[in-house]
mmCIF file of C-alpha atoms in Angstrom:
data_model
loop_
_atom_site.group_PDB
_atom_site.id
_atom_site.type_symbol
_atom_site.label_atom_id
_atom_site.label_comp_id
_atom_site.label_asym_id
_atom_site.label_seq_id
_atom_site.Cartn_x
_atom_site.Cartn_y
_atom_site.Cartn_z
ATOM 1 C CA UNK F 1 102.744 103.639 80.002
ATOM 2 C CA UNK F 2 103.932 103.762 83.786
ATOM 3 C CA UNK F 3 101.482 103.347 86.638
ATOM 4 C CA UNK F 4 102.841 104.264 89.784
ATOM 5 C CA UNK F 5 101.487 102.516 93.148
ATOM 6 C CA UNK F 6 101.451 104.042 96.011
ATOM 7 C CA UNK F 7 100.792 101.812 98.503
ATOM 8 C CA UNK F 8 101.716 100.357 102.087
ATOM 9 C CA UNK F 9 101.510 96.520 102.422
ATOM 10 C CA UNK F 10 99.432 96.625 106.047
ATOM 11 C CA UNK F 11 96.546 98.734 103.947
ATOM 12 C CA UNK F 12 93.976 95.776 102.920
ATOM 13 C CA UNK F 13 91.946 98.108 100.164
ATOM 14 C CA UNK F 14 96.010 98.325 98.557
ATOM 15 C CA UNK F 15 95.867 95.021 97.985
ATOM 16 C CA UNK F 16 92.403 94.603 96.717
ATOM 17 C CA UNK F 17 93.006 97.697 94.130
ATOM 18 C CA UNK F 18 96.297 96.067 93.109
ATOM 19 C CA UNK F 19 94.151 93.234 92.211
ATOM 20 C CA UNK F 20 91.611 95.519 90.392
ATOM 21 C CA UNK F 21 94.494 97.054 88.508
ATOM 22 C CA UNK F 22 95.748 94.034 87.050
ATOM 23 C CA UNK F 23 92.240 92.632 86.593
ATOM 24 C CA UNK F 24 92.321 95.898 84.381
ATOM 25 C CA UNK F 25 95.561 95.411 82.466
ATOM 26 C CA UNK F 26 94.390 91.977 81.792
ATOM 27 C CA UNK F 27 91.024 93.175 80.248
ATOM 28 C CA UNK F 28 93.025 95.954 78.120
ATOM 29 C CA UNK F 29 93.598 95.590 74.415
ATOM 30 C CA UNK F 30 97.272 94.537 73.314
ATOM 31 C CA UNK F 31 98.972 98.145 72.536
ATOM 32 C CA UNK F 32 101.983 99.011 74.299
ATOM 33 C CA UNK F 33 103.995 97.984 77.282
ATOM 34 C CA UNK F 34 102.184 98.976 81.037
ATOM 35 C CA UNK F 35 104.709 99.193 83.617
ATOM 36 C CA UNK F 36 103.656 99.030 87.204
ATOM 37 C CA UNK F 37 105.803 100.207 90.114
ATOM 38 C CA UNK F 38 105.264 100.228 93.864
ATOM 39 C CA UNK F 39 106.242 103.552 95.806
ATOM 40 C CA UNK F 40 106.501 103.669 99.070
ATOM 41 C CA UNK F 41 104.006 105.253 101.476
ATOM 42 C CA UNK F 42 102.956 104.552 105.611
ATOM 43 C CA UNK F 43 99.580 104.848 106.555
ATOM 44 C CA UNK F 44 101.350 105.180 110.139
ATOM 45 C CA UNK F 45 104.872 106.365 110.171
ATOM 46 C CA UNK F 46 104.878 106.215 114.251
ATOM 47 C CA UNK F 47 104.058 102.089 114.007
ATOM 48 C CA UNK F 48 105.786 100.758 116.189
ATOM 49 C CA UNK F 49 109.079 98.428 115.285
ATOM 50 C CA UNK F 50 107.468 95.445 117.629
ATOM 51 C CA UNK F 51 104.403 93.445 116.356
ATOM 52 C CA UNK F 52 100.896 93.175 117.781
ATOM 53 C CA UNK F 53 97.571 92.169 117.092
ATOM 54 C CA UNK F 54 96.067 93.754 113.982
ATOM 55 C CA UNK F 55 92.707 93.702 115.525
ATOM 56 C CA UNK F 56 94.259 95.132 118.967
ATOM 57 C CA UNK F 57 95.796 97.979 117.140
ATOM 58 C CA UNK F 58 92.912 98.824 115.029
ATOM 59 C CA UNK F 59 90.441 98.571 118.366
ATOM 60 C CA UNK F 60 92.768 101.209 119.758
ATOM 61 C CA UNK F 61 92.455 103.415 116.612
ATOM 62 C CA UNK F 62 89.070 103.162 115.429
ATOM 63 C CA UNK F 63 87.326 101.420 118.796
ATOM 64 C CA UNK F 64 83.779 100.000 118.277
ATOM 65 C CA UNK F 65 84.189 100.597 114.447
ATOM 66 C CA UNK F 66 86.597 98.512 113.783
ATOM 67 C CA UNK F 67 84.637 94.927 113.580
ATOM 68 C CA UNK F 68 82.282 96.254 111.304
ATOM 69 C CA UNK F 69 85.202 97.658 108.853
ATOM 70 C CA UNK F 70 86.948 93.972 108.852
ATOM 71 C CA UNK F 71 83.927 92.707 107.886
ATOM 72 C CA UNK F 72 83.342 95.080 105.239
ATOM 73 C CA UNK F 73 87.183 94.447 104.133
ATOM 74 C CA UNK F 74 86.566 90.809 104.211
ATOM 75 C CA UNK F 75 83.841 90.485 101.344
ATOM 76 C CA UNK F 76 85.504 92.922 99.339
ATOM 77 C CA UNK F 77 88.913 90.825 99.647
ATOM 78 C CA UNK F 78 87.002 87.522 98.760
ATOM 79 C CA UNK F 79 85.873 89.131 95.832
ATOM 80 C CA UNK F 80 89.224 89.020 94.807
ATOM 81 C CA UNK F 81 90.192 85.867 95.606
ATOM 82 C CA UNK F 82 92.170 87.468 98.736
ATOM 83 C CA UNK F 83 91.772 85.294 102.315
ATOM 84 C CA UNK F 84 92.317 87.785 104.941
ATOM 85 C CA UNK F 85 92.887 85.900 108.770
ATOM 86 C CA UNK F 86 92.775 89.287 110.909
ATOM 87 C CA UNK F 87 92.850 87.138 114.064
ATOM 88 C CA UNK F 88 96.531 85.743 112.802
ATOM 89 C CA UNK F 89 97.499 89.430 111.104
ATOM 90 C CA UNK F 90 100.070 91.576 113.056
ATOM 91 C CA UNK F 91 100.663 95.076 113.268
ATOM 92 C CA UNK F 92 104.256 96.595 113.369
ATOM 93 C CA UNK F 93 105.807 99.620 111.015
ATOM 94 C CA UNK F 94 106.509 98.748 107.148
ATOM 95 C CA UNK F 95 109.673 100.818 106.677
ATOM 96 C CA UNK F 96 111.772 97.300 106.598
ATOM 97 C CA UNK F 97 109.302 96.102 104.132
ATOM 98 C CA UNK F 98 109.544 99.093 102.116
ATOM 99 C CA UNK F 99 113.263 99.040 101.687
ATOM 100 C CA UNK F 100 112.690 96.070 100.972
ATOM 101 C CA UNK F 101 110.415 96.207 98.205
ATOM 102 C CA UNK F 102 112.750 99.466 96.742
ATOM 103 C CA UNK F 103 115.645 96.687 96.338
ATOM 104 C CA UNK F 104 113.504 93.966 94.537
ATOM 105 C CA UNK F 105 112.844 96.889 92.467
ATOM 106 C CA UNK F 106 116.163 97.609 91.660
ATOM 107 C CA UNK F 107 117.704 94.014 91.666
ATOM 108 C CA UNK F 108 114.732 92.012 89.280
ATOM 109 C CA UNK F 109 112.298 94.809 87.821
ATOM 110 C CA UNK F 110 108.912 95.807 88.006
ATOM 111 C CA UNK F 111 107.547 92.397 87.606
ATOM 112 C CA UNK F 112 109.520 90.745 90.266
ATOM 113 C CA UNK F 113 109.003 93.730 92.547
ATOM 114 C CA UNK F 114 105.021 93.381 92.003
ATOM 115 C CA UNK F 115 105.082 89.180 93.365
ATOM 116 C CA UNK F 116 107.007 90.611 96.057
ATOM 117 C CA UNK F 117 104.510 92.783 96.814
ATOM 118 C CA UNK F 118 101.962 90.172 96.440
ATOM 119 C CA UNK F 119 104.013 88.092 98.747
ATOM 120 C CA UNK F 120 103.951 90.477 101.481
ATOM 121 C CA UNK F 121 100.233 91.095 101.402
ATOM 122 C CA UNK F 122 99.877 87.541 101.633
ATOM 123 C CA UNK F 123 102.560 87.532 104.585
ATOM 124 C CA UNK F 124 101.160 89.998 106.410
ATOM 125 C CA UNK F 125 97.183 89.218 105.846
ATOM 126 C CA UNK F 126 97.002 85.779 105.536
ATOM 127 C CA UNK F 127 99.750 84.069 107.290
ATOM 128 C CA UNK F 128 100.479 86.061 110.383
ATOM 129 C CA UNK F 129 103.883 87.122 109.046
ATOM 130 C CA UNK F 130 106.183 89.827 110.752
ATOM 131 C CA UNK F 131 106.910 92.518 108.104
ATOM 132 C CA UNK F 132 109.751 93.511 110.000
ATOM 133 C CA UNK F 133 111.556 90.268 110.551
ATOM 134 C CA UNK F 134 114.161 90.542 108.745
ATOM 135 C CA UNK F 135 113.999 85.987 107.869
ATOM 136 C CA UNK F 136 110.644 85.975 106.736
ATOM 137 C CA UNK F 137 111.056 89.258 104.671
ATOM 138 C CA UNK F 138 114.560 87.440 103.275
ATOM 139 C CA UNK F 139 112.200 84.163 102.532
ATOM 140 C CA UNK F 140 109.635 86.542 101.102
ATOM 141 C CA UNK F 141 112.122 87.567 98.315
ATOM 142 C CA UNK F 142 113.313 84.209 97.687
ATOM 143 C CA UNK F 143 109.651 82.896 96.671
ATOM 144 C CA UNK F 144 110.180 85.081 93.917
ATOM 145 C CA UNK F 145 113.373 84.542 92.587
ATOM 146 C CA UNK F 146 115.841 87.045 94.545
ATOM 147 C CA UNK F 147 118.511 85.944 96.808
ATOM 148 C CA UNK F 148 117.794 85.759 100.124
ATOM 149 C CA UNK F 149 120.875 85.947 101.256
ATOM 150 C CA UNK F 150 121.652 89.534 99.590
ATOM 151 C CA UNK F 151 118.005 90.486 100.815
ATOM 152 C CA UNK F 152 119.274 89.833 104.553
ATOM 153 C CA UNK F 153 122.659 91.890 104.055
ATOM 154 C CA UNK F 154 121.121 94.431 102.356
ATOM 155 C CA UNK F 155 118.069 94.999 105.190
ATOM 156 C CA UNK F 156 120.683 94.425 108.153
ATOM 157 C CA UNK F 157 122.640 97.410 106.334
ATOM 158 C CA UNK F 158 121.851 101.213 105.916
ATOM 159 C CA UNK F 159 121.798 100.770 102.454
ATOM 160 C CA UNK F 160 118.484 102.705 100.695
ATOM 161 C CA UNK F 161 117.191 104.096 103.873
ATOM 162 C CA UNK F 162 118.269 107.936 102.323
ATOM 163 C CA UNK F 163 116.433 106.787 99.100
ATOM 164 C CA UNK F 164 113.434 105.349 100.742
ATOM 165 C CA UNK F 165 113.616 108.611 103.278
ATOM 166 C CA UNK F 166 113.183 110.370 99.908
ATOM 167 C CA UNK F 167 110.678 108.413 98.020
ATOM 168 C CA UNK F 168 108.530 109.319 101.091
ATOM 169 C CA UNK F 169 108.895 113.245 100.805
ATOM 170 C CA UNK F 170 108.450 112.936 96.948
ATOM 171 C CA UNK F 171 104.864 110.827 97.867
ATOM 172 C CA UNK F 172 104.027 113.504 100.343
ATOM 173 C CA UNK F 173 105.051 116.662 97.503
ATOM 174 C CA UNK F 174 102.817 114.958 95.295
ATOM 175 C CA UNK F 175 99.828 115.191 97.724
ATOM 176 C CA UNK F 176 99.601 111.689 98.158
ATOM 177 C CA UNK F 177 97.283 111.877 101.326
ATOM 178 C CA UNK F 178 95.429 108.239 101.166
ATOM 179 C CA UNK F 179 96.451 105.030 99.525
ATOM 180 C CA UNK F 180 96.274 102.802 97.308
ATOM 181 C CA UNK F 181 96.509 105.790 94.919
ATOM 182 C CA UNK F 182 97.512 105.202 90.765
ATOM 183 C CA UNK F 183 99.531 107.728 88.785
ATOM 184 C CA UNK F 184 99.335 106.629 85.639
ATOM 185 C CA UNK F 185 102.562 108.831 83.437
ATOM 186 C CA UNK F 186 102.277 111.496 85.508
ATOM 187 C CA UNK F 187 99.326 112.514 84.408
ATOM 188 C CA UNK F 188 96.042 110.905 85.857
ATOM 189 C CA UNK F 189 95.270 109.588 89.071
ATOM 190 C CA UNK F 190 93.038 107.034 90.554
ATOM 191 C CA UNK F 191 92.797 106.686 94.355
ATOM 192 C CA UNK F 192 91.036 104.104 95.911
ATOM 193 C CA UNK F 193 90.252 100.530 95.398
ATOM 194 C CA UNK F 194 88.185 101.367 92.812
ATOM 195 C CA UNK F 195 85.893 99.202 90.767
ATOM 196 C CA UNK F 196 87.744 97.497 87.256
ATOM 197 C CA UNK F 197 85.445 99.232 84.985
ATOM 198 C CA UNK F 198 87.003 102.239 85.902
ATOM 199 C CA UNK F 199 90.615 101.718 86.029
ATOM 200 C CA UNK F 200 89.496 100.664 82.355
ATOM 201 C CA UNK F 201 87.884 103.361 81.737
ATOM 202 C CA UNK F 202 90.925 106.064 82.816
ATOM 203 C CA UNK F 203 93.674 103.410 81.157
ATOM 204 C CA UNK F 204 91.956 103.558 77.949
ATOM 205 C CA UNK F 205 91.322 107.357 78.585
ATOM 206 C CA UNK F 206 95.439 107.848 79.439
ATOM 207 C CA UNK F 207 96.866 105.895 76.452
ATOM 208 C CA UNK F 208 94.518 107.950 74.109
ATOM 209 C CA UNK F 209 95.149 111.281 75.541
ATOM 210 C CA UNK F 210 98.234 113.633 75.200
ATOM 211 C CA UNK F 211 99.872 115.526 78.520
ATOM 212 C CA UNK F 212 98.558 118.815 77.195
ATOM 213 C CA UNK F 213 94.754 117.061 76.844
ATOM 214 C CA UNK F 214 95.210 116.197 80.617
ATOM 215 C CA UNK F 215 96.471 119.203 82.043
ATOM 216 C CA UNK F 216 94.180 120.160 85.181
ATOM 217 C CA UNK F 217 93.326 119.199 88.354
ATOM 218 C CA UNK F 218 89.743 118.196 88.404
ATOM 219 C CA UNK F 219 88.702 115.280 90.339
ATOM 220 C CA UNK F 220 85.593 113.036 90.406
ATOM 221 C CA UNK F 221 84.640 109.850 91.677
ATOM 222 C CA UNK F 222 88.206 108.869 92.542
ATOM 223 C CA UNK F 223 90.140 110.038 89.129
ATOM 224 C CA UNK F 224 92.194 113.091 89.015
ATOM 225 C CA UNK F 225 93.448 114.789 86.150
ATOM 226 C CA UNK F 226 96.791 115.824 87.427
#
């Protein structure tokens, strides 16, 4: 079984359903190998390149509403076991991070690509980190076991930005309009941070089910039937 995630590290409910997910998995009964990928998606492609204040940003975007959403984000995060520091957390465009995050991919496998991921969140929500600084990105990918040094040439190069430019357009062709959103094969899909019982529920539902049982497009509470 494949889940796809699709995902942008500077989206705090991403990281809390990524938790969920694996929460999930853990729970699940031995039977088969679950693979988990990250896809790309930006909650703001326009971002721009040069950081500033998470909080400043979102006052600008959401204005009075925006305390009482951190808040909100906050318990849920804790829940997790997730510190979120929103006064320390900076706001810049992910596409650097991205690429990145395609490479780890690439270079040490799902698992190694889902730390990373986990690094990042942690980068970006609980350290104050720069996701587009090329050093702490590099630094990222050597916590878990890739070469930082091939991270930096690879992010100072064009390298994957046609493939990432593509992973994009295949997230937006699949109607990907929020995130964190889970395809599991193809064939289901959860969207939202939603609660472990039911990404239990729809895992145990996927790995019993054939492609011609889940043909449809019916959606409820979250779960689609793709």
């Amino acid at each position: 079984m494949r889940i796809d995630i699709y995902s942008d590290i500077v989206c705090p409910w991403c990281y809390i359903g990524e938790r969920r997910l694996h929460r999930a998995l853990a729970a699940m009964p031995a039977g088969g190998r679950i693979e988990t990928v990250f896809r790309p998606y930006q909650l703001d492609p326009y971002a721009p390149d040069a950081p500033v204040p998470l909080k400043t940003y979102l006052e600008r975007r959401f204005g009075k509403r925006a305390e009482g959403m951190l808040d909100a984000v906050t318990r849920s995060a804790a829940t997790e076991g997730i510190t979120i520091h929103w006064d320390r957390a900076l706001s810049s465009n992910t596409r650097t991070a991205h690429r990145l995050l395609q490479w780890a991919l690439r270079e040490g496998g799902p698992d190694t690509q889902r730390k990373l991921a986990e690094a990042l969140f942690a980068l970006h929500f609980t350290h104050g980190g720069y996701l587009g600084d090329i050093s702490q990105l590099a630094d990222a990918a050597a916590s878990v076991g890739l070469d930082a040094a091939r991270a930096r040439s690879y992010l100072r190069s064009d390298e994957g930005i046609s493939e990432l430019e593509a992973a994009f357009a295949h997230a937006r062709n699949l109607g990907i309009m929020s995130v964190p959103t889970f395809v599991i094969d193809d064939r289901y899909a959860i969207q939202g941070a939603q609660p472990v019982t039911t990404f239990v529920h729809v895992l145990e539902q996927a790995r019993s089910t054939s492609s011609d049982d889940a043909r449809g497009n019916a959606c409820a509470d979250g779960v689609c039937a793709t």
